[in-house]
Tab-separated table of C-alpha atoms and ligand atoms in Angstrom:
chain	number	residue	atom	x	y	z
V	809	UNK	CA	-0.055	0.046	-0.146
V	810	UNK	CA	1.742	3.234	-0.951
V	811	UNK	CA	1.956	5.912	1.882
V	812	UNK	CA	3.432	9.541	1.010
V	813	UNK	CA	4.086	11.823	3.874
V	814	UNK	CA	2.677	15.239	3.361
V	815	UNK	CA	3.540	16.952	6.538
V	816	UNK	CA	6.251	16.425	9.711
V	817	UNK	CA	5.110	18.291	13.033
V	818	UNK	CA	8.387	17.581	14.540
V	819	UNK	CA	8.896	15.869	18.096
V	820	UNK	CA	5.717	15.663	20.399
V	821	UNK	CA	5.249	14.258	23.852
V	822	UNK	CA	2.352	11.965	24.880
V	823	UNK	CA	-0.931	14.313	25.048
V	824	UNK	CA	-1.887	12.537	28.196
V	825	UNK	CA	1.209	12.492	30.215
V	826	UNK	CA	0.527	15.393	32.051
V	827	UNK	CA	3.804	15.860	34.225
V	828	UNK	CA	4.059	16.206	37.985
V	829	UNK	CA	7.274	18.110	37.746
V	830	UNK	CA	8.407	21.382	34.802
V	831	UNK	CA	11.894	19.041	34.914
V	832	UNK	CA	10.804	15.627	33.921
V	833	UNK	CA	13.621	13.012	33.185
V	834	UNK	CA	13.105	10.754	30.273
V	835	UNK	CA	9.969	12.272	28.409
V	836	UNK	CA	9.007	10.459	25.682
V	837	UNK	CA	8.864	11.995	22.408
V	838	UNK	CA	7.988	10.881	18.924
V	839	UNK	CA	8.055	12.044	15.466
V	840	UNK	CA	4.703	13.393	14.293
V	841	UNK	CA	4.214	12.755	10.792
V	842	UNK	CA	1.267	12.752	8.665
V	843	UNK	CA	0.721	10.072	6.122
V	844	UNK	CA	-1.732	9.903	3.087
V	845	UNK	CA	-2.621	6.514	2.108
V	846	UNK	CA	-2.980	6.356	-2.165
V	847	UNK	CA	-5.189	3.695	-2.517
V	848	UNK	CA	-7.554	3.756	0.343
V	849	UNK	CA	-7.513	7.592	0.607
V	850	UNK	CA	-6.769	7.218	4.525
V	851	UNK	CA	-4.819	9.872	6.367
V	852	UNK	CA	-2.706	8.794	9.313
V	853	UNK	CA	0.205	9.295	11.663
V	854	UNK	CA	3.567	7.971	10.470
V	855	UNK	CA	4.588	6.384	13.533
V	856	UNK	CA	2.208	5.006	15.720
V	857	UNK	CA	2.790	5.459	19.682
V	858	UNK	CA	2.381	2.033	21.636
V	859	UNK	CA	-1.096	1.911	23.117
V	860	UNK	CA	-0.239	1.072	26.835
V	861	UNK	CA	1.682	4.289	26.522
V	862	UNK	CA	-1.275	6.561	25.964
V	863	UNK	CA	-4.484	4.263	27.665
V	864	UNK	CA	-3.571	3.314	31.180
V	865	UNK	CA	-5.045	3.588	34.809
V	866	UNK	CA	-3.826	7.271	34.623
V	867	UNK	CA	-6.107	8.527	31.727
V	868	UNK	CA	-6.865	12.057	32.122
V	869	UNK	CA	-9.651	12.726	30.007
V	870	UNK	CA	-13.440	12.691	31.242
V	871	UNK	CA	-15.465	13.014	28.539
V	872	UNK	CA	-18.187	14.526	31.108
V	873	UNK	CA	-15.942	17.482	31.621
V	874	UNK	CA	-18.028	19.572	29.030
V	875	UNK	CA	-21.512	20.649	29.464
V	876	UNK	CA	-21.698	20.361	25.408
V	877	UNK	CA	-20.635	16.763	25.716
V	878	UNK	CA	-23.014	15.902	28.329
V	879	UNK	CA	-26.060	17.338	26.524
V	880	UNK	CA	-24.637	15.879	23.250
V	881	UNK	CA	-24.626	11.972	24.494
V	882	UNK	CA	-27.916	12.642	26.557
V	883	UNK	CA	-29.524	13.581	23.455
V	884	UNK	CA	-27.985	10.810	21.175
V	885	UNK	CA	-29.088	8.141	23.536
V	886	UNK	CA	-32.610	9.554	23.583
V	887	UNK	CA	-32.479	9.241	19.886
V	888	UNK	CA	-30.970	5.913	19.510
V	889	UNK	CA	-33.879	4.738	22.343
V	890	UNK	CA	-36.596	6.352	20.030
V	891	UNK	CA	-35.313	5.140	16.130
V	892	UNK	CA	-33.889	1.652	16.667
V	893	UNK	CA	-35.473	0.548	20.091
V	894	UNK	CA	-32.292	-1.765	20.746
V	895	UNK	CA	-32.519	-4.542	23.558
V	896	UNK	CA	-28.765	-4.429	23.429
V	897	UNK	CA	-25.730	-1.933	23.309
V	898	UNK	CA	-22.274	-2.255	23.472
V	899	UNK	CA	-19.908	0.938	23.419
V	900	UNK	CA	-16.168	1.012	22.711
V	901	UNK	CA	-14.122	3.322	24.753
V	902	UNK	CA	-17.047	3.828	27.299
V	903	UNK	CA	-14.846	6.400	29.072
V	904	UNK	CA	-16.786	7.669	32.517
V	905	UNK	CA	-19.950	6.436	31.163
V	906	UNK	CA	-21.161	9.686	29.783
V	907	UNK	CA	-23.312	7.985	27.299
V	908	UNK	CA	-23.795	4.170	28.358
V	909	UNK	CA	-25.240	5.130	31.616
V	910	UNK	CA	-28.580	5.878	29.775
V	911	UNK	CA	-28.954	2.250	28.712
V	912	UNK	CA	-29.363	0.839	32.184
V	913	UNK	CA	-32.738	-0.755	31.511
V	914	UNK	CA	-31.256	-2.916	28.454
V	915	UNK	CA	-28.124	-5.207	28.053
V	916	UNK	CA	-25.493	-2.616	28.289
V	917	UNK	CA	-21.791	-3.431	28.090
V	918	UNK	CA	-18.928	-1.393	27.857
V	919	UNK	CA	-15.077	-1.502	26.543
V	920	UNK	CA	-12.606	0.525	28.188
V	921	UNK	CA	-8.742	0.020	28.331
V	922	UNK	CA	-8.155	2.626	30.879
V	923	UNK	CA	-8.645	1.157	34.338
V	924	UNK	CA	-9.339	4.006	36.268
V	925	UNK	CA	-12.244	4.972	34.016
V	926	UNK	CA	-13.676	0.959	33.510
V	927	UNK	CA	-13.615	1.496	37.161
V	928	UNK	CA	-16.112	4.231	37.324
V	929	UNK	CA	-18.673	2.560	34.904
V	930	UNK	CA	-18.481	-0.872	37.008
V	931	UNK	CA	-19.118	0.962	39.920
V	932	UNK	CA	-22.241	2.531	38.082
V	933	UNK	CA	-23.343	-1.543	37.681
V	934	UNK	CA	-22.624	-1.553	34.014
V	935	UNK	CA	-20.515	-4.635	32.860
V	936	UNK	CA	-17.011	-3.020	31.661
V	937	UNK	CA	-14.331	-5.018	30.011
V	938	UNK	CA	-10.792	-2.976	31.022
V	939	UNK	CA	-9.600	-4.541	27.793
V	940	UNK	CA	-8.270	-3.053	24.373
V	941	UNK	CA	-10.981	-3.709	21.629
V	942	UNK	CA	-9.686	-7.057	19.814
V	943	UNK	CA	-11.395	-10.146	17.997
V	944	UNK	CA	-10.183	-11.997	20.750
V	945	UNK	CA	-12.087	-9.675	23.304
V	946	UNK	CA	-15.021	-9.608	21.096
V	947	UNK	CA	-15.542	-13.190	21.067
V	948	UNK	CA	-15.405	-13.304	24.706
V	949	UNK	CA	-17.917	-10.891	25.512
V	950	UNK	CA	-20.166	-12.694	22.476
V	951	UNK	CA	-19.902	-15.865	24.497
V	952	UNK	CA	-21.556	-14.088	27.661
V	953	UNK	CA	-23.712	-11.403	26.292
V	954	UNK	CA	-24.353	-12.466	22.579
V	955	UNK	CA	-24.592	-10.438	19.726
V	956	UNK	CA	-25.713	-6.729	19.771
V	957	UNK	CA	-28.539	-4.798	17.989
V	958	UNK	CA	-25.960	-1.593	18.439
V	959	UNK	CA	-22.329	-0.962	18.874
V	960	UNK	CA	-21.481	2.816	19.313
V	961	UNK	CA	-17.820	3.879	19.536
V	962	UNK	CA	-17.040	7.779	20.116
V	963	UNK	CA	-13.640	9.461	19.474
V	964	UNK	CA	-12.271	5.676	19.891
V	965	UNK	CA	-11.735	4.101	16.718
V	966	UNK	CA	-9.469	6.646	15.335
V	967	UNK	CA	-7.188	5.541	18.216
V	968	UNK	CA	-6.984	2.251	17.495
V	969	UNK	CA	-3.831	1.203	15.158
V	970	UNK	CA	-5.547	-2.116	13.572
V	971	UNK	CA	-8.271	-0.998	11.643
V	972	UNK	CA	-8.881	-4.279	9.678
V	973	UNK	CA	-9.065	-6.000	13.013
V	974	UNK	CA	-11.469	-3.695	14.587
V	975	UNK	CA	-13.981	-3.683	12.178
V	976	UNK	CA	-13.913	-7.541	11.667
V	977	UNK	CA	-14.274	-7.602	15.463
V	978	UNK	CA	-17.503	-5.384	15.141
V	979	UNK	CA	-18.930	-7.233	12.293
V	980	UNK	CA	-18.373	-10.490	14.275
V	981	UNK	CA	-20.527	-8.856	17.386
V	982	UNK	CA	-23.360	-7.110	15.497
V	983	UNK	CA	-26.813	-9.274	15.160
V	984	UNK	CA	-27.695	-9.424	11.322
V	985	UNK	CA	-30.056	-6.292	11.518
V	986	UNK	CA	-27.438	-4.549	14.145
V	987	UNK	CA	-26.180	-1.257	13.540
V	988	UNK	CA	-22.697	0.258	14.253
V	989	UNK	CA	-22.472	3.820	14.971
V	990	UNK	CA	-18.800	5.723	14.729
V	991	UNK	CA	-18.161	9.351	15.871
V	992	UNK	CA	-14.591	10.778	15.223
V	993	UNK	CA	-13.076	14.109	14.073
V	994	UNK	CA	-13.942	15.083	10.550
V	995	UNK	CA	-10.868	14.932	8.104
V	996	UNK	CA	-12.543	17.460	6.000
V	997	UNK	CA	-13.413	19.856	8.714
V	998	UNK	CA	-9.765	19.779	9.845
V	999	UNK	CA	-8.495	20.699	6.514
V	1000	UNK	CA	-11.175	23.458	6.090
V	1001	UNK	CA	-10.541	24.767	9.521
V	1002	UNK	CA	-6.490	24.308	9.417
V	1003	UNK	CA	-6.947	22.613	12.901
V	1004	UNK	CA	-3.875	20.557	12.383
V	1005	UNK	CA	-3.915	19.725	16.117
V	1006	UNK	CA	-6.631	17.355	15.538
V	1007	UNK	CA	-3.306	14.996	14.599
V	1008	UNK	CA	-1.800	13.882	17.974
V	1009	UNK	CA	-0.501	10.570	19.644
V	1010	UNK	CA	-3.988	9.403	20.057
V	1011	UNK	CA	-5.634	9.940	16.710
V	1012	UNK	CA	-3.610	7.553	14.673
V	1013	UNK	CA	-6.092	8.467	11.849
V	1014	UNK	CA	-8.712	11.584	11.223
V	1015	UNK	CA	-11.122	9.784	8.921
V	1016	UNK	CA	-12.889	10.932	5.828
V	1017	UNK	CA	-15.997	9.112	4.670
V	1018	UNK	CA	-14.182	7.880	1.460
V	1019	UNK	CA	-11.532	6.437	3.761
V	1020	UNK	CA	-14.046	4.753	5.934
V	1021	UNK	CA	-16.013	3.307	2.990
V	1022	UNK	CA	-12.764	1.994	1.473
V	1023	UNK	CA	-11.299	0.454	4.536
V	1024	UNK	CA	-14.611	-1.161	5.611
V	1025	UNK	CA	-15.442	-3.042	2.713
V	1026	UNK	CA	-13.422	-6.425	3.314
V	1027	UNK	CA	-14.864	-6.628	6.966
V	1028	UNK	CA	-18.350	-6.883	5.605
V	1029	UNK	CA	-19.650	-3.359	7.084
V	1030	UNK	CA	-21.274	-0.656	4.887
V	1031	UNK	CA	-21.826	3.011	5.498
V	1032	UNK	CA	-25.580	3.880	5.187
V	1033	UNK	CA	-25.904	7.407	6.773
V	1034	UNK	CA	-23.768	10.354	7.822
V	1035	UNK	CA	-24.354	12.819	10.325
V	1036	UNK	CA	-22.392	16.248	10.566
V	1037	UNK	CA	-21.722	17.094	14.033
V	1038	UNK	CA	-20.343	20.355	15.497
V	1039	UNK	CA	-18.385	18.474	18.590
V	1040	UNK	CA	-14.567	18.303	18.535
V	1041	UNK	CA	-14.322	21.116	16.288
V	1042	UNK	CA	-16.512	18.990	13.313
V	1043	UNK	CA	-17.107	15.600	13.406
V	1044	UNK	CA	-18.613	12.664	11.557
V	1045	UNK	CA	-21.420	10.343	12.887
V	1046	UNK	CA	-21.272	7.371	10.463
V	1047	UNK	CA	-23.994	4.414	10.665
V	1048	UNK	CA	-22.801	1.021	9.271
V	1049	UNK	CA	-24.988	-1.756	8.587
V	1050	UNK	CA	-23.517	-5.358	7.449
V	1051	UNK	CA	-23.322	-5.730	3.803
V	1052	UNK	CA	-25.461	-8.630	3.408
V	1053	UNK	CA	-28.481	-6.598	5.369
V	1054	UNK	CA	-30.661	-5.477	2.437
V	1055	UNK	CA	-33.607	-4.067	4.772
V	1056	UNK	CA	-31.828	-0.888	5.582
V	1057	UNK	CA	-31.522	1.619	2.802
V	1058	UNK	CA	-28.546	3.797	2.048
V	1059	UNK	CA	-29.308	7.258	2.434
V	1060	UNK	CA	-28.284	10.011	0.150
V	1061	UNK	CA	-26.240	11.687	2.616
V	1062	UNK	CA	-23.581	8.950	1.817
V	1063	UNK	CA	-23.223	9.843	-1.659
V	1064	UNK	CA	-23.263	13.601	-0.800
V	1065	UNK	CA	-20.601	13.683	1.585
V	1066	UNK	CA	-18.383	11.092	-0.596
V	1067	UNK	CA	-18.808	14.134	-3.562
V	1068	UNK	CA	-18.252	17.033	-1.264
V	1069	UNK	CA	-14.920	15.578	-0.493
V	1070	UNK	CA	-14.103	14.624	-3.819
V	1071	UNK	CA	-15.008	18.198	-4.621
V	1072	UNK	CA	-12.461	19.243	-2.135
V	1073	UNK	CA	-9.779	17.494	-3.327
V	1074	UNK	CA	-9.602	14.873	-0.894
V	1075	UNK	CA	-8.795	12.196	-3.525
V	1076	UNK	CA	-5.561	14.088	-4.259
V	1077	UNK	CA	-2.371	14.353	-2.719
V	1078	UNK	CA	-1.864	17.962	-4.067
V	1079	UNK	CA	-4.783	18.842	-1.336
V	1080	UNK	CA	-2.468	17.645	1.664
V	1081	UNK	CA	0.441	19.263	0.416
V	1082	UNK	CA	-1.304	22.667	0.235
V	1083	UNK	CA	-2.677	21.888	3.600
V	1084	UNK	CA	0.802	21.519	4.793
V	1085	UNK	CA	1.888	24.740	3.523
V	1086	UNK	CA	-0.698	26.726	5.478
V	1087	UNK	CA	-0.040	24.809	8.526
V	1088	UNK	CA	3.363	26.239	8.426
V	1089	UNK	CA	2.242	29.682	7.707
V	1090	UNK	CA	-0.196	29.323	10.403
V	1091	UNK	CA	2.720	28.455	12.872
V	1092	UNK	CA	4.558	31.796	11.811
V	1093	UNK	CA	1.751	33.860	12.656
V	1094	UNK	CA	0.652	32.409	15.867
V	1095	UNK	CA	4.275	33.045	17.040
V	1096	UNK	CA	4.024	36.810	15.983
V	1097	UNK	CA	1.007	37.381	18.072
V	1098	UNK	CA	2.388	36.001	21.128
V	1099	UNK	CA	5.720	37.746	20.435
V	1100	UNK	CA	3.803	40.999	20.214
V	1101	UNK	CA	2.133	40.640	23.231
V	1102	UNK	CA	4.960	39.502	25.237
V	1103	UNK	CA	6.548	42.630	23.943
V	1104	UNK	CA	3.784	44.512	25.281
V	1105	UNK	CA	4.018	42.832	28.911
V	1106	UNK	CA	0.552	41.525	28.497
V	1107	UNK	CA	-0.408	38.764	31.070
V	1108	UNK	CA	-1.078	35.522	28.880
V	1109	UNK	CA	-2.463	32.388	30.132
V	1110	UNK	CA	-3.791	29.395	28.542
V	1111	UNK	CA	-7.410	28.060	28.636
V	1112	UNK	CA	-8.126	24.558	28.412
V	1113	UNK	CA	-5.090	22.032	28.264
V	1114	UNK	CA	-6.308	20.052	25.899
V	1115	UNK	CA	-4.818	17.162	23.705
V	1116	UNK	CA	-5.163	19.183	20.891
V	1117	UNK	CA	-3.381	21.974	22.168
V	1118	UNK	CA	-0.277	19.957	23.002
V	1119	UNK	CA	0.098	19.512	19.001
V	1120	UNK	CA	0.061	23.403	19.003
V	1121	UNK	CA	2.166	24.164	21.631
V	1122	UNK	CA	5.013	21.671	20.997
V	1123	UNK	CA	5.013	22.348	17.000
V	1124	UNK	CA	4.863	26.300	17.812
V	1125	UNK	CA	7.421	25.899	20.699
V	1126	UNK	CA	5.111	28.067	22.777
V	1127	UNK	CA	6.176	27.516	26.568
V	1128	UNK	CA	6.364	29.319	29.760
V	1129	UNK	CA	8.090	32.146	28.035
V	1130	UNK	CA	4.625	33.137	26.479
V	1131	UNK	CA	1.817	31.457	28.698
V	1132	UNK	CA	2.331	31.783	32.373
V	1133	UNK	CA	0.082	29.095	33.122
V	1134	UNK	CA	-3.000	26.724	32.309
V	1135	UNK	CA	-6.588	27.052	33.605
V	1136	UNK	CA	-8.491	23.724	33.330
V	1137	UNK	CA	-11.443	22.069	34.861
V	1138	UNK	CA	-10.292	18.428	35.097
V	1139	UNK	CA	-9.393	18.023	38.332
V	1140	UNK	CA	-6.485	15.126	37.642
V	1141	UNK	CA	-4.668	18.215	35.271
V	1142	UNK	CA	-4.699	20.608	38.134
V	1143	UNK	CA	-1.285	20.866	39.691
V	1144	UNK	CA	0.630	19.244	36.865
V	1145	UNK	CA	2.539	20.678	33.845
V	1146	UNK	CA	1.837	20.447	30.201
V	1147	UNK	CA	3.578	17.607	28.221
V	1148	UNK	CA	6.619	18.814	26.285
V	1149	UNK	CA	6.159	22.558	26.795
V	1150	UNK	CA	5.919	22.103	30.671
V	1151	UNK	CA	3.684	24.702	31.073
V	1152	UNK	CA	1.853	24.777	35.091
V	1153	UNK	CA	-1.830	23.849	34.878
V	1154	UNK	CA	-3.742	25.527	37.598
V	1155	UNK	CA	-7.434	24.363	38.752
V	1156	UNK	CA	-9.980	26.654	37.149
V	1157	UNK	CA	-11.859	29.030	39.577
V	1158	UNK	CA	-12.438	31.735	36.922
V	1159	UNK	CA	-10.051	33.590	34.975
V	1160	UNK	CA	-8.106	36.162	37.628
V	1161	UNK	CA	-8.669	39.882	37.132
V	1162	UNK	CA	-5.025	40.406	36.236
V	1163	UNK	CA	-5.283	38.280	32.887
V	1164	UNK	CA	-5.196	40.170	29.601
V	1165	UNK	CA	-5.010	37.146	26.914
V	1166	UNK	CA	-6.198	33.798	27.324
V	1167	UNK	CA	-5.115	30.832	24.375
V	1168	UNK	CA	-8.151	28.936	23.634
V	1169	UNK	CA	-6.628	25.537	23.978
V	1170	UNK	CA	-10.449	24.131	23.891
V	1171	UNK	CA	-11.309	26.157	20.739
V	1172	UNK	CA	-13.460	23.455	19.974
V	1173	UNK	CA	-15.863	24.501	23.068
V	1174	UNK	CA	-15.742	28.313	21.941
V	1175	UNK	CA	-19.603	29.085	22.521
V	1176	UNK	CA	-19.735	27.374	25.884
V	1177	UNK	CA	-16.562	29.375	27.250
V	1178	UNK	CA	-17.845	32.493	25.306
V	1179	UNK	CA	-21.182	32.417	27.630
V	1180	UNK	CA	-19.166	31.298	30.619
V	1181	UNK	CA	-16.552	33.979	30.466
V	1182	UNK	CA	-18.624	37.436	29.935
V	1183	UNK	CA	-17.161	38.979	32.658
V	1184	UNK	CA	-13.591	38.483	31.421
V	1185	UNK	CA	-14.489	39.541	27.925
V	1186	UNK	CA	-16.547	42.880	29.389
V	1187	UNK	CA	-13.663	43.942	31.058
V	1188	UNK	CA	-11.372	43.972	27.765
V	1189	UNK	CA	-9.958	40.534	28.086
V	1190	UNK	CA	-9.208	38.752	24.842
V	1191	UNK	CA	-9.073	34.920	23.547
V	1192	UNK	CA	-6.288	33.989	21.210
V	1193	UNK	CA	-6.902	31.127	18.788
V	1194	UNK	CA	-5.196	29.229	15.485
V	1195	UNK	CA	-8.352	28.206	14.455
V	1196	UNK	CA	-8.848	28.633	11.373
V	1197	UNK	CA	-6.240	31.126	11.404
V	1198	UNK	CA	-4.274	32.994	14.319
V	1199	UNK	CA	-6.216	35.815	15.359
V	1200	UNK	CA	-7.092	37.748	18.721
V	1201	UNK	CA	-11.075	37.121	19.330
H	1009	TMP	P1	-10.303	17.640	25.177
H	1009	TMP	O1	-8.718	17.457	25.146
H	1009	TMP	O2	-11.106	16.566	24.942
H	1009	TMP	O3	-10.904	18.762	24.281
H	1009	TMP	O4	-10.348	18.037	26.656
H	1009	TMP	C1	-10.858	19.623	26.798
H	1009	TMP	C2	-10.308	19.886	28.132
H	1009	TMP	O5	-10.560	21.613	28.284
H	1009	TMP	C3	-10.653	19.291	29.650
H	1009	TMP	O6	-9.463	19.091	30.035
H	1009	TMP	C4	-11.377	20.314	30.136
H	1009	TMP	C5	-10.988	21.641	29.564
H	1009	TMP	N1	-11.892	22.731	29.681
H	1009	TMP	C6	-12.034	23.792	30.472
H	1009	TMP	O7	-11.054	23.897	31.307
H	1009	TMP	N2	-13.116	24.761	30.621
H	1009	TMP	C7	-14.019	24.716	29.580
H	1009	TMP	O8	-14.555	25.581	29.717
H	1009	TMP	C8	-13.872	23.595	28.676
H	1009	TMP	C9	-15.212	23.313	27.947
H	1009	TMP	C10	-12.986	22.650	28.702
């Protein structure tokens, strides 16, 4: 399979590795390089980071940390129940139970390799397997719970390196009328918004509908519907059925998305090379903003020590010289330091009155944050973003 590299983002740490000290010994770095697969049109990282380095019992991300996400999962659970009336559901990557908890009245099973998270859902009486999703695990679950009406997975399949095995195991676990629903960041939206920060260690892939269609064929799964979502800066919710299931019609949305991607040039290497040039320019302009504000002796902090922001900070070499500290609502991040750039993270308790600028690490939650930070904005406080181009908001 021909793979072509189109962007080298340099050395990066593990995004989830929030540090206890600002002088860590032996911090792990890898080369973050992006690859275009000519045949399947898949876009991936070149070097995959060993899964156990990223997904372990220290995993910091809590899907419930944002009100936007809590609402999104609640609404989706309601929609699935109404539309598909499932009797069984399996979630791959059940995190802190933000979604699967709404299915306590049916056979609901979670798969979550991060033990600290799996323990949370086990305590909620949801049978949770603290294992990586593999064909072997799918057989183990099958022997106890049978096949499922719905398999749901948000922001997880793009993290799993062996996609062939992943999709085959999903097909293996679905009822003949079963539906698999995948949600992951949209490659089209990342290219359009120039959000190169969708690429980091965990995101081994950023999917297009075109690539998903191409790579699932041999697993016996077929895309039958696509919905666009605003979450995570622009995602796709993709519905799959078994190829042999002729009772479900293929929606026009599939054709529409494939055409949109084709028209944007996503089937051409050149599109990714243009993206790469724009990313280099974006870095230059973001650094300029920080340098200017620093010269003016402005007090700059970071808002939301997200995984995405790790790519931006490390790629642009924005560290303590520019950002004094980050504020973040996740309790396990407070008191630690950002990976690679070693910026202190403080517990969010409102933006202090001496702050002039806040870099929007959590730019994908801009609406929620702007609503919350009216006081800061009204007193002249400003946010800095790099999406879709570096600017002060
Ligand atoms: P992410 O890496 O999944 O995008 O995580 C979002 C991070 O942003 C999470 O640590 C919580 C943080 N955050 C805030 O600190 N304040 C906010 O208002 C929001 C929405 C998120």
